């Protein structure tokens, strides 16, 4: 079957750096996306990696290694508002544009 | 402002009743999706539509139905055949180009509770 694995919960301190890992097993791969979702809210798009390497957008960066079927989201200078769930998602099929989602990582930030 | 509007935000249903969740977008996006989210789980695809008057089943379509008569609208009906309908339902849309990046735009969700 197809699956994405990410930790269920990560705890960090305000101002610190945290990395959320995602490993995937899919029959095809066209890119890895990351979304942020606050409790009861809508997921919002953070980043997308189709090629190996690091993509930086402000305090957030995302990394992909296709050979390892692995990626991570790096959050720097953590703020309390970053407390949310973070989901990785893979587009594994070129024909139907469906995303395969991880179960999400709840990020808890302590002052 | 452009965006996706879902209604109602909260909905209570008695067992055996059908309910319809509304999803409207003014982003001029071609593709629209319905997802179901349960606590501690990722999003699961119910139905999606890439063009008006056409839609495809996702992974968990049983007990649900959709229509796509207009580009802007993609309503979801939760039928009485859905055995465990209590969940958070999310509607999303994307342009054909953005589908290639996996960037979906989501509505604020509808929380359905079966009494």
XYZ file of C-alpha atoms in Angstrom:
226
model
C 0.000 0.000 0.000
C 0.895 3.664 -0.131
C 1.759 5.452 3.090
C 3.397 8.484 4.619
C 4.957 8.364 8.072
C 5.469 11.388 10.289
C 5.734 11.750 14.075
C 2.418 12.243 15.808
C 3.686 14.978 18.113
C 6.722 17.206 18.515
C 7.430 19.617 21.363
C 9.773 22.603 21.156
C 10.536 25.849 22.926
C 9.673 29.300 21.651
C 12.561 30.739 19.644
C 14.084 27.333 18.926
C 14.348 25.311 15.706
C 12.322 22.161 15.044
C 12.392 19.592 12.267
C 9.370 17.487 11.286
C 10.245 14.407 9.264
C 8.194 12.612 6.638
C 9.013 9.312 4.961
C 6.878 7.996 2.155
C 6.160 4.776 0.317
C 4.201 5.439 -2.848
C 4.000 3.749 -6.205
C 4.830 7.019 -7.938
C 6.251 10.371 -6.891
C 5.757 13.818 -8.358
C 6.368 16.009 -5.328
C 6.103 16.464 -1.568
C 3.951 19.204 -0.073
C 3.593 20.550 3.444
C 0.476 22.069 4.990
C -0.219 23.772 8.296
C -3.536 23.391 10.098
C -4.559 25.171 13.281
C -7.147 23.460 15.462
C -10.552 23.561 13.793
C -9.229 25.483 10.820
C -8.415 24.941 7.187
C -5.087 23.501 6.044
C -2.885 26.109 4.393
C -0.152 25.361 1.899
C 3.412 25.911 3.079
C 5.783 24.428 0.524
C 6.380 22.018 -2.291
C 9.472 20.041 -3.312
C 9.686 18.173 -6.589
C 13.465 18.003 -6.761
C 16.100 17.086 -4.198
C 17.347 19.828 -1.972
C 16.268 22.583 0.348
C 13.587 25.199 -0.366
C 13.497 28.205 1.945
C 10.545 30.493 2.552
C 11.112 32.880 5.427
C 11.290 31.010 8.722
C 10.178 27.757 7.091
C 12.302 25.472 4.924
C 11.513 22.146 3.318
C 13.901 19.448 2.209
C 13.542 16.453 -0.076
C 15.666 13.409 -0.804
C 13.969 11.297 -3.441
C 16.554 8.523 -3.187
C 15.699 8.138 0.512
C 11.944 8.750 0.056
C 12.308 11.310 2.794
C 11.616 14.919 3.437
C 11.393 17.328 6.321
C 9.960 20.666 7.285
C 12.248 22.956 9.273
C 10.768 25.738 11.350
C 13.121 28.362 12.752
C 12.661 31.050 15.384
C 9.554 29.326 16.634
C 6.646 31.506 17.671
C 3.614 30.536 19.721
C 1.440 31.005 16.634
C 3.334 28.123 14.982
C 1.527 25.725 17.330
C -0.495 23.691 14.861
C -0.600 20.370 13.052
C 1.671 19.911 10.068
C 0.868 17.483 7.263
C 3.060 16.138 4.514
C 1.383 15.035 1.298
C 2.665 13.311 -1.818
C 1.316 13.529 -5.322
C 1.976 9.992 -6.455
C 0.075 9.745 -9.701
C 0.319 11.935 -12.758
C -3.103 10.962 -14.053
C -5.530 11.910 -11.326
C -3.831 14.597 -9.224
C -4.721 12.963 -5.943
C -2.612 13.714 -2.883
C -1.678 11.031 -0.372
C -1.615 12.528 3.120
C 0.327 11.761 6.262
C -1.564 11.629 9.563
C -0.098 14.925 10.708
C 2.351 16.086 13.367
C 1.050 18.152 16.234
C 3.631 20.798 17.113
C 3.475 21.987 20.714
C 5.457 25.095 21.537
C 6.307 25.959 25.111
C 7.283 29.438 26.261
C -11.963 38.626 -1.695
C -11.356 35.379 -3.533
C -11.709 32.165 -1.671
C -13.654 29.042 -0.890
C -16.797 29.182 1.200
C -18.213 26.156 2.937
C -21.541 26.055 4.703
C -22.809 25.283 7.185
C -19.869 25.407 9.571
C -21.633 23.108 12.024
C -24.371 20.610 11.211
C -26.258 18.093 13.267
C -28.069 15.204 11.665
C -30.279 12.438 12.867
C -29.505 8.934 11.750
C -31.176 8.076 8.464
C -31.173 11.623 7.135
C -29.329 12.896 4.088
C -27.500 16.200 4.407
C -25.844 18.406 1.819
C -22.719 20.443 2.453
C -22.158 23.465 0.269
C -18.841 24.467 -1.301
C -18.506 27.562 -3.466
C -15.326 29.097 -4.878
C -14.697 32.333 -6.743
C -11.087 31.587 -7.588
C -11.938 30.403 -11.103
C -10.331 27.059 -10.299
C -11.084 24.072 -12.485
C -10.488 21.304 -9.957
C -12.397 20.813 -6.725
C -12.111 18.201 -4.001
C -13.910 16.916 -0.928
C -11.924 15.489 1.960
C -12.910 13.933 5.232
C -10.789 14.429 8.336
C -11.102 12.365 11.499
C -9.200 13.119 14.727
C -5.541 12.146 14.557
C -5.749 11.198 10.914
C -4.750 12.682 7.626
C -7.166 13.844 4.984
C -9.003 11.193 3.010
C -10.352 11.972 -0.438
C -14.074 11.449 -0.975
C -14.658 12.836 -4.476
C -12.930 15.160 -6.869
C -13.835 16.982 -10.040
C -11.474 18.378 -12.637
C -14.121 19.853 -14.931
C -17.775 20.794 -14.921
C -20.190 17.868 -15.235
C -17.490 15.353 -14.442
C -16.277 13.888 -11.150
C -14.424 10.843 -9.874
C -14.580 8.767 -6.719
C -11.804 9.059 -4.216
C -10.732 6.517 -1.634
C -13.867 6.670 0.548
C -16.754 7.570 -1.786
C -19.236 5.028 -0.430
C -22.204 6.736 1.197
C -21.482 10.103 -0.440
C -22.596 11.794 -3.634
C -21.593 14.985 -5.446
C -22.532 17.118 -8.434
C -20.600 19.651 -10.473
C -23.147 21.597 -12.508
C -21.245 24.862 -12.242
C -17.548 25.608 -12.120
C -17.978 27.512 -8.854
C -19.955 24.912 -6.950
C -19.271 21.361 -5.753
C -21.860 20.278 -3.148
C -21.431 17.061 -1.181
C -24.372 14.972 0.010
C -23.808 12.678 2.951
C -26.410 9.967 2.556
C -27.945 7.669 5.114
C -25.808 4.897 3.619
C -22.699 6.451 5.166
C -22.275 4.398 8.331
C -20.058 6.750 10.290
C -20.591 10.268 8.982
C -19.499 12.253 12.042
C -16.371 14.054 10.863
C -14.831 17.321 9.691
C -15.376 17.841 5.965
C -13.042 19.999 3.913
C -13.551 21.311 0.407
C -10.569 22.388 -1.677
C -9.821 23.715 -5.123
C -6.852 24.305 -7.380
C -5.918 25.525 -10.827
C -4.676 22.963 -13.281
C -1.199 24.458 -13.048
C -1.173 24.425 -9.280
C -2.235 20.813 -9.213
C 1.258 20.069 -10.333
C 2.642 21.636 -7.165
C 0.092 20.045 -4.894
C -1.093 23.466 -3.755
C -4.704 23.183 -2.694
C -6.834 26.038 -1.367
C -9.176 24.934 1.391
C -12.446 26.178 2.787
C -12.921 26.541 6.553
C -14.631 23.174 6.815
C -17.986 21.809 7.908
C -18.262 19.778 11.083
C -21.012 17.175 10.855
C -22.287 15.414 13.951
C -24.779 12.572 13.838
C -27.027 12.452 16.861
